[in-house]
Coordinates of C-alpha atoms and ligand atoms in Angstrom, one line a residue:
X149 CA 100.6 94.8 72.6
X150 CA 97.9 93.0 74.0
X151 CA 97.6 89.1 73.0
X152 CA 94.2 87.0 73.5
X153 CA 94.7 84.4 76.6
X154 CA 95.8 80.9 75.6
X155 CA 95.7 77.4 77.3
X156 CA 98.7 78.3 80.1
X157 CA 100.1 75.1 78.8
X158 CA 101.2 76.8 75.8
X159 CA 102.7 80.1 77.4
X160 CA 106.1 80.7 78.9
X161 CA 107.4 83.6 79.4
X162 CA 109.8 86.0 77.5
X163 CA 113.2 86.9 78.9
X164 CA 112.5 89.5 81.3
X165 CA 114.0 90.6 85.2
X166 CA 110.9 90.5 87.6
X167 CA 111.7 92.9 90.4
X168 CA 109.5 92.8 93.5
X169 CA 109.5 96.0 95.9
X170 CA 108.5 95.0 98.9
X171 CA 110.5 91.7 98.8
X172 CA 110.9 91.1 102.7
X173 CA 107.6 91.2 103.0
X174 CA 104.2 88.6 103.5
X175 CA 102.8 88.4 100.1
X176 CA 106.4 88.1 98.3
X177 CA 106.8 85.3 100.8
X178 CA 103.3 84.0 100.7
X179 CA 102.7 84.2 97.0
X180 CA 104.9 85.7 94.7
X181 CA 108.0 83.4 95.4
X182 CA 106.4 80.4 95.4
X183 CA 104.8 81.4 91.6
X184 CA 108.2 82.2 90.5
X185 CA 108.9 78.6 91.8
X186 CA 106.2 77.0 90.1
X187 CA 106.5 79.0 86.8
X188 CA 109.9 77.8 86.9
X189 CA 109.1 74.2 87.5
X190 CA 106.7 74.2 84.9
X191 CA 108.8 75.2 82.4
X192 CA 107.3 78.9 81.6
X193 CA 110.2 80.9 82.6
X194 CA 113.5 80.6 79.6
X195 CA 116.7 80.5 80.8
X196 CA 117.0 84.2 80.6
X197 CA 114.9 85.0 83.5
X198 CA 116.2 87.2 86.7
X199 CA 114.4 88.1 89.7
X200 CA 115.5 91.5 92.0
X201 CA 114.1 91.8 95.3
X202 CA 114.0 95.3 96.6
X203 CA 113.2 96.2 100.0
X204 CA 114.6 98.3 102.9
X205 CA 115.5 95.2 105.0
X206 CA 119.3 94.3 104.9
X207 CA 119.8 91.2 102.8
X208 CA 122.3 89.1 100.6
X209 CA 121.8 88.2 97.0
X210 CA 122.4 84.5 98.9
X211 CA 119.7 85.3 101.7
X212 CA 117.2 86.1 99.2
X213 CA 118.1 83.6 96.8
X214 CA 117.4 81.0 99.8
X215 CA 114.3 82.4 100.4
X216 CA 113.2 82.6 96.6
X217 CA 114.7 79.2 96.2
X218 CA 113.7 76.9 99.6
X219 CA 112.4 73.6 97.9
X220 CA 114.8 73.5 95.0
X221 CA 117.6 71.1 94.3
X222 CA 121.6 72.4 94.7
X223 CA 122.2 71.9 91.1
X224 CA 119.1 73.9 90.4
X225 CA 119.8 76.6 92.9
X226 CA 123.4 76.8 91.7
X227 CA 121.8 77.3 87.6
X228 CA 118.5 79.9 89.2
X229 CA 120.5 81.6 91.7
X230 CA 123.0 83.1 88.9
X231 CA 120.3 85.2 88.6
X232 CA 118.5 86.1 91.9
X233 CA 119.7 89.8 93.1
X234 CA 118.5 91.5 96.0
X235 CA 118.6 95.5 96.0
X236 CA 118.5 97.0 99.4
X237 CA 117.4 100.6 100.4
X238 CA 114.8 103.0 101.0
X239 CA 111.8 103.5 98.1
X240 CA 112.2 107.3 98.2
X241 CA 116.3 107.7 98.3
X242 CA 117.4 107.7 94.5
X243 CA 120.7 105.8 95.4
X244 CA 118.5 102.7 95.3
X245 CA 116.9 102.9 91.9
X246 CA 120.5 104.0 90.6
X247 CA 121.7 100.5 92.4
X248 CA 118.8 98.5 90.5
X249 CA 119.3 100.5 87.5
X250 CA 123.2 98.9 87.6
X251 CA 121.9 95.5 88.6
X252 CA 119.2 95.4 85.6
X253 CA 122.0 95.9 83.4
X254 CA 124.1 93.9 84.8
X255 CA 121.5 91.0 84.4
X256 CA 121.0 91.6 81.0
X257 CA 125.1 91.1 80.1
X258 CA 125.4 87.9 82.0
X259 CA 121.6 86.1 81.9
X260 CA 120.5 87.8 78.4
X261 CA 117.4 89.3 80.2
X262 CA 117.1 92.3 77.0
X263 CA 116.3 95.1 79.1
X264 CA 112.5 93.5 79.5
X265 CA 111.5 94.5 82.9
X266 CA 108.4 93.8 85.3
X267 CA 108.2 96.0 88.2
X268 CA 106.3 94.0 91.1
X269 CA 105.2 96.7 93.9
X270 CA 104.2 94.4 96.2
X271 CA 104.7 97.1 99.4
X272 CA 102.0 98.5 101.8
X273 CA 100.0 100.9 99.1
X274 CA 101.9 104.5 101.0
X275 CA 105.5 103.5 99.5
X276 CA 103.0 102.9 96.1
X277 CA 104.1 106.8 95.1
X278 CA 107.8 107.0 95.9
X279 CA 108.8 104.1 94.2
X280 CA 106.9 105.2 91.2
X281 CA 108.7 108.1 91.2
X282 CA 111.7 106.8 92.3
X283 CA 111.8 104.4 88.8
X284 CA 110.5 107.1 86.8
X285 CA 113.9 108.8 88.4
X286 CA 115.9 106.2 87.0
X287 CA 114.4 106.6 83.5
X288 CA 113.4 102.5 84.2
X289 CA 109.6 103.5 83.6
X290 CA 110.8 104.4 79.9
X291 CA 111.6 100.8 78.0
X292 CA 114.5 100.6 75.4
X293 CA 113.5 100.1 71.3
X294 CA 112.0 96.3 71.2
X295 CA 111.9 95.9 75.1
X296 CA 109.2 96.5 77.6
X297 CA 108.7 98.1 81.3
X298 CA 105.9 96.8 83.1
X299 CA 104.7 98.1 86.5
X300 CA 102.6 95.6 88.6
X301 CA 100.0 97.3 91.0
X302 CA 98.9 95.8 94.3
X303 CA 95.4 96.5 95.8
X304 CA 94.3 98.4 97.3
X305 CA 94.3 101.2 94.6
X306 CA 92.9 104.3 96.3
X307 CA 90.4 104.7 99.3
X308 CA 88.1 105.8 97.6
X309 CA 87.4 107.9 93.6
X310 CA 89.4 111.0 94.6
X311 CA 92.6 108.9 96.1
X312 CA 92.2 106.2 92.9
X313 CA 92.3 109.1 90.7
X314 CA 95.7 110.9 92.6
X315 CA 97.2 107.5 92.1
X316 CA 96.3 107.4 88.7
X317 CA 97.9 110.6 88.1
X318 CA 101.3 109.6 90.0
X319 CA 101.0 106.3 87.7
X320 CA 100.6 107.8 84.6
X321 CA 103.2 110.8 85.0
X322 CA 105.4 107.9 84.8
X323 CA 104.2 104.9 83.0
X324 CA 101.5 104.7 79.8
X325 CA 98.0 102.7 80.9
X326 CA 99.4 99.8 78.4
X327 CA 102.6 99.4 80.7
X328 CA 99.9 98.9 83.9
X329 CA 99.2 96.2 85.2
X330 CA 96.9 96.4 88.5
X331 CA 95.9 93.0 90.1
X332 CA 93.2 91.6 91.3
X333 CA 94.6 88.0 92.1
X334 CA 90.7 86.5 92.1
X335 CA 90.7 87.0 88.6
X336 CA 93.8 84.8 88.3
X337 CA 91.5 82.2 89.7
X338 CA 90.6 79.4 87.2
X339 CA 86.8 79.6 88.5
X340 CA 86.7 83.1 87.4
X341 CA 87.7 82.4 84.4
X342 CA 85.1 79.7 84.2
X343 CA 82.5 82.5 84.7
X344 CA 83.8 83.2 81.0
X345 CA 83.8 79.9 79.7
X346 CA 80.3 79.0 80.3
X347 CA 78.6 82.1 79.4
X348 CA 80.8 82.5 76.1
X349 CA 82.0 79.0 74.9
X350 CA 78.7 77.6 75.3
X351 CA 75.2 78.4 73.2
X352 CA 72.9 77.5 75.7
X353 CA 73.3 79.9 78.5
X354 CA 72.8 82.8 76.5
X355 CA 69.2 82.9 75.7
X356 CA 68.5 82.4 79.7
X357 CA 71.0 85.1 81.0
X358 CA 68.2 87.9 81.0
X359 CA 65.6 89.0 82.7
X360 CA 63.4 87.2 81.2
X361 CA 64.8 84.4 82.9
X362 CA 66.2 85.3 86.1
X363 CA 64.5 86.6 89.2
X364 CA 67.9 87.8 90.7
X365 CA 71.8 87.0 91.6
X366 CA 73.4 86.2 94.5
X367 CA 77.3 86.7 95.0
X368 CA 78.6 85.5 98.0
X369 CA 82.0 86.1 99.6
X370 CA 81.8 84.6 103.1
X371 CA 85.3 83.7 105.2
X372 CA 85.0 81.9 108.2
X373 CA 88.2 83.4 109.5
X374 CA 88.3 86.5 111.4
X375 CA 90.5 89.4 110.7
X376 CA 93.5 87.7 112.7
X377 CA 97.3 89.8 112.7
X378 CA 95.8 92.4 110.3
X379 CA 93.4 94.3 112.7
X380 CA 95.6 97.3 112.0
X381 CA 95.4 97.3 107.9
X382 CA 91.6 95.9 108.5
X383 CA 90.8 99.1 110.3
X384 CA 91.4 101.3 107.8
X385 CA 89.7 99.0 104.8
X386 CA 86.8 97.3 105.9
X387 CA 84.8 94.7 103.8
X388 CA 83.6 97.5 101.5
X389 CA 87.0 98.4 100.9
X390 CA 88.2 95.0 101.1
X391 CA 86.3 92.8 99.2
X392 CA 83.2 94.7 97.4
X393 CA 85.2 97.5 95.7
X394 CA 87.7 94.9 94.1
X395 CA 86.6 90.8 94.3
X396 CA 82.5 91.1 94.6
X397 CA 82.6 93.7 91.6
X398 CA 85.0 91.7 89.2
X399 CA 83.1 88.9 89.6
X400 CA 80.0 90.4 89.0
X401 CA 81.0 92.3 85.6
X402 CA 82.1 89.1 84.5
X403 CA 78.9 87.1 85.1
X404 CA 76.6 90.0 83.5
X405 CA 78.7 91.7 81.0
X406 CA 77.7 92.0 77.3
X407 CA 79.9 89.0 75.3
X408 CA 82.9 90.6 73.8
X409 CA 83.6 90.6 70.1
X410 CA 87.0 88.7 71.8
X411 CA 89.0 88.0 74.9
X412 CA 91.5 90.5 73.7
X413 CA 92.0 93.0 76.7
X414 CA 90.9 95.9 75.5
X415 CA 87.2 94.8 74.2
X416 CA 86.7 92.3 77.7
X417 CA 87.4 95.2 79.8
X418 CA 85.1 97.8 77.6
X419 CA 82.8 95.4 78.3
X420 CA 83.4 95.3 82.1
X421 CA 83.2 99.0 81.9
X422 CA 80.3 99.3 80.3
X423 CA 78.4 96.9 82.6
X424 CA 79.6 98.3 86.2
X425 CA 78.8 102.2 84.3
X426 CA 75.0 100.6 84.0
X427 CA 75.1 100.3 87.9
X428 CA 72.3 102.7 89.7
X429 CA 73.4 104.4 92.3
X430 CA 71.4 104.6 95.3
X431 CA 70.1 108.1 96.4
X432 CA 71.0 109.1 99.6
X433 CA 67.3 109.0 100.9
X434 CA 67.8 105.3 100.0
X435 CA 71.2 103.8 100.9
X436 CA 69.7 102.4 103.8
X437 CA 67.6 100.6 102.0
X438 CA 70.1 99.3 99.3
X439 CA 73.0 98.5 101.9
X440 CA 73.6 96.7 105.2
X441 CA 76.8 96.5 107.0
X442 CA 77.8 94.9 110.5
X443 CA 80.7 93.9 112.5
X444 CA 81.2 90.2 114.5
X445 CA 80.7 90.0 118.4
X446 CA 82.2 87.0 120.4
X447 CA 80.4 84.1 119.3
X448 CA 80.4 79.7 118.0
X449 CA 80.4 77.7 120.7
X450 CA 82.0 76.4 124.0
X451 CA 84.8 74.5 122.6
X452 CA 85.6 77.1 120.4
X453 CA 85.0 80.6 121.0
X454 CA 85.8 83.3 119.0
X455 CA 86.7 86.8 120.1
X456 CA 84.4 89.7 118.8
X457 CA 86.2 92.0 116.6
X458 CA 86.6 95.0 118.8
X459 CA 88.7 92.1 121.1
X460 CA 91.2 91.9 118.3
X461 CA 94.3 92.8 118.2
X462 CA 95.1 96.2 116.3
X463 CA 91.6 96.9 116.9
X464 CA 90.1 100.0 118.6
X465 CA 87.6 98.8 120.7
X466 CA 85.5 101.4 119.9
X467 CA 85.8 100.3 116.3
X468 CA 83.0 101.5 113.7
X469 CA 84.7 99.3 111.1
X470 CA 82.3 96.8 109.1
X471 CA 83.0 93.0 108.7
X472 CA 80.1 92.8 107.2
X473 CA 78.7 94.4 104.1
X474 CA 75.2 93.5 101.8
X475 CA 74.3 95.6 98.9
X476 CA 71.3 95.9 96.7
X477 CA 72.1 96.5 93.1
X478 CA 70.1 97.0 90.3
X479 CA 71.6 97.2 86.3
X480 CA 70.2 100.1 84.1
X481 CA 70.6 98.2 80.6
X482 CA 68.3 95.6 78.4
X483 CA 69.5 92.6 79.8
X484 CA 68.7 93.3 83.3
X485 CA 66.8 96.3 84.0
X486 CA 64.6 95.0 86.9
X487 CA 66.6 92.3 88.3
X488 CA 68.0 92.6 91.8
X489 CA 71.5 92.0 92.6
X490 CA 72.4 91.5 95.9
X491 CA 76.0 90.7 97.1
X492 CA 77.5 90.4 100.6
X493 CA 80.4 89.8 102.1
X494 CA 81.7 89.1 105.9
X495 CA 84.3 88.0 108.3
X496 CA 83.6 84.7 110.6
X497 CA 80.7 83.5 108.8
X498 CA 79.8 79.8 109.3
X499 CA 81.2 79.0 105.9
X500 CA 84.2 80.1 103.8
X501 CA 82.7 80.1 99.8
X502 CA 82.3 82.4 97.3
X503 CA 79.2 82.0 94.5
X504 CA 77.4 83.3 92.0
X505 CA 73.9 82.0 92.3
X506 CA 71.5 83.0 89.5
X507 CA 67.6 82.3 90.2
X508 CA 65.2 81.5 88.2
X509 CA 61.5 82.7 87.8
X510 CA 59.1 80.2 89.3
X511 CA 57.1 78.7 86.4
X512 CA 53.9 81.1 85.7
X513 CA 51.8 78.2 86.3
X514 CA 52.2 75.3 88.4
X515 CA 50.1 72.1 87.0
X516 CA 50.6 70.2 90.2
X517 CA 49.0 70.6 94.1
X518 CA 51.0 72.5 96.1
X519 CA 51.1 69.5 99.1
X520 CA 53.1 67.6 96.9
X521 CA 55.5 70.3 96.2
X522 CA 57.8 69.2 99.1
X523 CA 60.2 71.7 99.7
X524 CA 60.3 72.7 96.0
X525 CA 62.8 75.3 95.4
X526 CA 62.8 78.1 92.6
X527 CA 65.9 76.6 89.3
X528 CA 69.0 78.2 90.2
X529 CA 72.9 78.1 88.5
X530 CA 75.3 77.9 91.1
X531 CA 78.4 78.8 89.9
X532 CA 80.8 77.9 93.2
X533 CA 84.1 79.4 92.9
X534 CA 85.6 78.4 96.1
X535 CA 85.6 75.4 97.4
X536 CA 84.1 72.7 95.8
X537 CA 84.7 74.4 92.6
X538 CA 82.5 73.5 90.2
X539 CA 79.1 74.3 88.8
X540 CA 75.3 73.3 90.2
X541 CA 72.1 73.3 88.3
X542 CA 69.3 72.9 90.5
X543 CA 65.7 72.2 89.5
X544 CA 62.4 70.4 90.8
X545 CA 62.2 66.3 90.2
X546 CA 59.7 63.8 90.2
X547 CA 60.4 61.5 93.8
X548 CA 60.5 57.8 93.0
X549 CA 57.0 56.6 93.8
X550 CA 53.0 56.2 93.0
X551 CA 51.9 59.7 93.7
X552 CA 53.2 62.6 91.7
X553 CA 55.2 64.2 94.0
X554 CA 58.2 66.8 93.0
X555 CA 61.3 68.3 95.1
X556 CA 64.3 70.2 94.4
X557 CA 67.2 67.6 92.7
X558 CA 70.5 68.8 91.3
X559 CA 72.9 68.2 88.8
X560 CA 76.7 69.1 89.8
X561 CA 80.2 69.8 87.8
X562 CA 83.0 69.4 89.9
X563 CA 86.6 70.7 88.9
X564 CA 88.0 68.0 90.7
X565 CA 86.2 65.1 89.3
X566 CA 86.3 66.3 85.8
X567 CA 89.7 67.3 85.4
X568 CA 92.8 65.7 85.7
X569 CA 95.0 68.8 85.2
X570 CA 95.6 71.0 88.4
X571 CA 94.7 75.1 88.7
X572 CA 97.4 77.1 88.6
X573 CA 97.7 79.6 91.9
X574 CA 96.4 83.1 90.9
X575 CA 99.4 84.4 91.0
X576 CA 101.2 81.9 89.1
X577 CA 98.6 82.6 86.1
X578 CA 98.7 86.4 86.6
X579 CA 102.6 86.6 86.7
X580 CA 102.9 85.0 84.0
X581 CA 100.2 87.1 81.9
X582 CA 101.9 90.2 83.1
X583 CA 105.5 88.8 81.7
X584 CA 103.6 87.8 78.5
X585 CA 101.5 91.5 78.4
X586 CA 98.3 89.9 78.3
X587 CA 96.4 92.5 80.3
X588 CA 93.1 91.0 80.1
X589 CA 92.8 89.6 83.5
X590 CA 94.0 93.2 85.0
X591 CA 91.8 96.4 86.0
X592 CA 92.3 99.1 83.8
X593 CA 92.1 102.6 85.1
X594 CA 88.7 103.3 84.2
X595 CA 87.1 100.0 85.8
X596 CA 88.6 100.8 89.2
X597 CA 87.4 104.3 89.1
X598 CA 84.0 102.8 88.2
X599 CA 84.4 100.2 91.3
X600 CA 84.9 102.8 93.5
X601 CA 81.9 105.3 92.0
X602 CA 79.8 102.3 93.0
X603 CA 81.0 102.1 96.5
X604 CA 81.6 105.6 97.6
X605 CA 78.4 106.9 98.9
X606 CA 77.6 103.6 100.5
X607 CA 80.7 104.2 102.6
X608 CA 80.3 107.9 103.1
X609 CA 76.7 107.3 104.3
X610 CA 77.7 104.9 106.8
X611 CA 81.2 107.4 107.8
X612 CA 78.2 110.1 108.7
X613 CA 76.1 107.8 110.2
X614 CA 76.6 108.1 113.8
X615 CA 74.0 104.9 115.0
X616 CA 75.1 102.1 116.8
X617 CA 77.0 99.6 113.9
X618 CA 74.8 96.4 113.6
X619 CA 76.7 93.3 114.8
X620 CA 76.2 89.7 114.3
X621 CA 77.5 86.8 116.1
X622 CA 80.9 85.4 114.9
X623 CA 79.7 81.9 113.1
X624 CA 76.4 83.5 112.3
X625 CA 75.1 84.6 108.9
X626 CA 75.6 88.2 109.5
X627 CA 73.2 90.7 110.9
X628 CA 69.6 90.6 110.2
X629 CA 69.2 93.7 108.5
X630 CA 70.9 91.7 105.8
X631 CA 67.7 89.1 105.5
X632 CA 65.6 92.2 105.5
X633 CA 67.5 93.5 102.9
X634 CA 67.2 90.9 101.0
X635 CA 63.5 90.0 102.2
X636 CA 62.0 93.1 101.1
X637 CA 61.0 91.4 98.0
X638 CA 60.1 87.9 99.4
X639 CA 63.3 87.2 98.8
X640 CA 66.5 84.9 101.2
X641 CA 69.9 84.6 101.3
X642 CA 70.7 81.1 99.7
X643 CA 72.8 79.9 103.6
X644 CA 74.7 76.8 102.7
X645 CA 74.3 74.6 106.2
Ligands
LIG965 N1 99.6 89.6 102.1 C1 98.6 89.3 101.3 O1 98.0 88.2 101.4 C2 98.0 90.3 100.4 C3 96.9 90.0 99.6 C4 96.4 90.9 98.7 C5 97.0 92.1 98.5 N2 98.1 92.4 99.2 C6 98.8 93.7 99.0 O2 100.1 93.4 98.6 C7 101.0 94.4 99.1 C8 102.1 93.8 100.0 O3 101.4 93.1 101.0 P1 102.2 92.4 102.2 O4 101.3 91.7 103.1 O5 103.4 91.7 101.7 O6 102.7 93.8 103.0 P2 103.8 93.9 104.1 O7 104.4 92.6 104.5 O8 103.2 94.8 105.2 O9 104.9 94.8 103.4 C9 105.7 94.4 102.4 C10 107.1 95.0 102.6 O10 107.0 96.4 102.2 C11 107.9 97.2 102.9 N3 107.3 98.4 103.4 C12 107.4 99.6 102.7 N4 106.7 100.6 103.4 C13 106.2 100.0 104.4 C14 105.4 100.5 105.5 N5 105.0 101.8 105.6 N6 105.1 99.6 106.5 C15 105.4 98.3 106.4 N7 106.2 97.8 105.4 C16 106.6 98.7 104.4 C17 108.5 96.3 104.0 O11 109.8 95.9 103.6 P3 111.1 96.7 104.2 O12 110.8 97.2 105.5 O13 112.1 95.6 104.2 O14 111.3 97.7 103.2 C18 107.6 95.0 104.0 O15 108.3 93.9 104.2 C19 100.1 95.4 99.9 O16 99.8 96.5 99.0 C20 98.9 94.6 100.2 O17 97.7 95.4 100.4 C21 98.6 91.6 100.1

């Protein structure tokens, strides 16, 4: 059953066993352990809670206790530990699920777990499908009368529409769409949320979220980092894959969606849904037109120079793989029909942030000389999502002064400065939903299958394309085919110095 979100202060979690495949691994070590820790610390885990590790690795229940555990006191590591397993052996030999089938019941005699389980797959997305099947196996997909089993998906979910689809079908020949829960850890972010709470918990905003209003959006995802130890995954994703398909498109059916009768799951998502199904494809005369993509040379500067990304290592050096990707989209409903969209995303950029920038239309008539319009700028809602999270409204001001002269001012909401109480991590938030079965900050089936509808003959255009990849300098703003992209319409990419 699906529950509206609530203030996190007033959530904890249900007994339950969370059991992480993949438990050896970066992201268990990273990001899931330390959430358990903190979910702990903050009191929303009851004294019935276990965690099982499973993973091929050889392991102790001590070794992975330690590793769950680090920061923690002795007496508290004596009171958690009672209930830290580890499970080791291969995803596709049935021996291990029969060994975490024994240790979930075990946990439930001695910590009082009642059978709840949530199954974490937290492995490279190939051992995805044998440990699906390997649970299903084990009849732990199926959840005992008052009890639930949860299954936890990791990105990335398919390739592309025809591999999100297999998956789907090797998911649901074991678990229900109610029992799935596949992450999208920027949605876990507080900012995100926030995207929510000022369109729907405000009055104001809604009469100007049109296209009467807005001349277009901007949604930026820029890293200044490069792709580091993960050439070899990088290679087969790219930023289309990457970041587009999942991040860029969340965000952006949050910010344009319809307001839903509720937060409840099921209606936010339909509303998602209904918002990325309004999405025009490009023809294939046009993709050009609507998408841009490039990869980072060596570039920044003599005291620090940064290798290209063919010079990486795990990359081919022949590499066709983009680091860079732009796209034009437009919104085939009321609300927007007309209004550009254009989102980008890219590796070694000269600034890591990630915004939502909606301009305004100039006003139809300007009552004052255009000399003493210095450096007026169109009214634009920044909503900045990382770092400096907070919110910008920027408009045109009168300068202090005898003559009448206006330029661009701005009034800012900062996170930090407002609140006192700290974000949780993604993941702490989106374990805890999961636990809880609030589902409404998780992609159902059909919105991933819709993300990737979107992005699939973008990337099969470039995959045929046999021209020479664009590339951009690392520390530069991407290629320029991305500022004609944008340009075609008078149009530029809103650069933050
Ligand atoms: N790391 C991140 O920051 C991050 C961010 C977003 C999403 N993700 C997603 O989260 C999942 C886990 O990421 P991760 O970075 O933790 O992955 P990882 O370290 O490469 O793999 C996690 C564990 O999975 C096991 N495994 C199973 N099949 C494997 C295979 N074919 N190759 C390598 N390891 C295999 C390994 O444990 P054993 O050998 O002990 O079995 C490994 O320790 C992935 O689906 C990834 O795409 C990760």
């Amino acid at each position: 059953m699906d529950h509206a979100p609530q203030l996190i202060q007033e959530r904890s979690a249900p007994p339950a066993t969370l059991v992480i495949f993949g438990a050896s691994g970066d992201l268990t070590r990273r990001k899931l352990l330390p959430a358990v820790e903190n979910l702990a610390r903050h009191g929303r885990l009851p004294d019935q809670f276990a965690l099982v590790g499973v993973a091929r690795t050889p392991m102790s229940d001590d070794q992975f206790a330690e590793s769950a555990l680090g920061g923690r006191s002795l007496a508290e590591k004596r009171q958690l530990s009672g209930g830290i397993r580890y499970v080791a052996g291969g995803y596709d030999d049935p021996e291990t699920y029969k060994r975490l089938a024994e240790t979930l019941d075990e946990l439930d005699a001695v910590r009082g777990t009642s059978g709840n389980r949530l199954f974490y797959l937290s492995t490279p997305a190939g051992a995805f499908e044998p440990v699906i099947n390997g649970l299903a196996g084990a009849g732990l997909n199926q959840a005992r009368e008052g009890s639930f089993s949860r299954l936890v998906i990791e990105k990335p979910y398919g390739r592309d529409l025809a591999t999100a689809r297999e998956l789907d079908g090797i998911v649901h020949g074991a678990f229900e769409e109610h029992q799935v829960f596949r992450i999208d850890h920027y949605l876990g972010k507080d900012t995100v949320q926030n995207v929510l709470a000022l369109r729907f918990a405000n009055s104001i905003f809604q009469p100007i979220w049109d296209r009467s209003w807005v001349d277009h959006v901007q949604i930026t995802v820029a890293e200044t980092l490069g792709v580091g130890t993960r050439g070899g995954f990088y290679e087969n994703a790219g930023a289309m894959r990457d970041i587009v398909q999942n991040h860029v498109l969340q965000v952006l059916a949050l910010a344009l969606m319809e307001p839903p009768a509720s937060f409840e799951a099921e209606g936010l998502r339909n509303e998602k849904v209904k918002l990325l199904q309004a999405i025009r494809l490009p023809t294939d005369r046009d993709v050009s037109e609507a998408a841009v993509r490039g990869q980072y040379t060596r570039g920044g500067t003599r005291e620090e120079l940064m290798a290209g990304y063919r010079e990486e290592v795990g990359v081919d050096p022949l590499s066709r793989t983009e680091t860079y990707a732009a796209m034009r989209l437009n919104v085939d409903n009321w609300r927007w029909a007309g209004v550009p969209f254009y989102v980008r995303t890219g590796k070694r950029l000269p600034a890591r942030l990630t915004e939502v920038a909606l301009q305004f239309q100039r006003p139809p008539h300007l009552p004052i000389p255009t000399d003493q319009l210095t450096g007026l700028e169109a009214d634009a809602l920044i909503l900045r999502i990382q770092p400096n999270e907070g919110i910008s409204l920027r408009f045109g001001a009168k300068v202090p002064g005898h003559s009448f002269r206006v330029r661009t001012a701005s009034m800012d909401f900062s996170y930090d400065q407002t609140f006192v109480e700290e974000s949780p991590e993604a993941y702490e938030r989106l374990l805890l939903d999961a636990l809880i079965g609030d589902a409404s900050l998780f992609i159902r089936s059909d919105e991933v299958q819709q993300c990737w509808r979107i992005v699939d003959p973008i990337i099969e255009n470039w995959e045929k394309d046999n021209s020479p990849i664009p590339t951009y300098e690392a520390a530069s703003w991407g290629p320029t085919d991305a500022d004609r992209l944008i340009g075609r319409n008078g149009r530029k990419w809103r650069n933050a110095s």
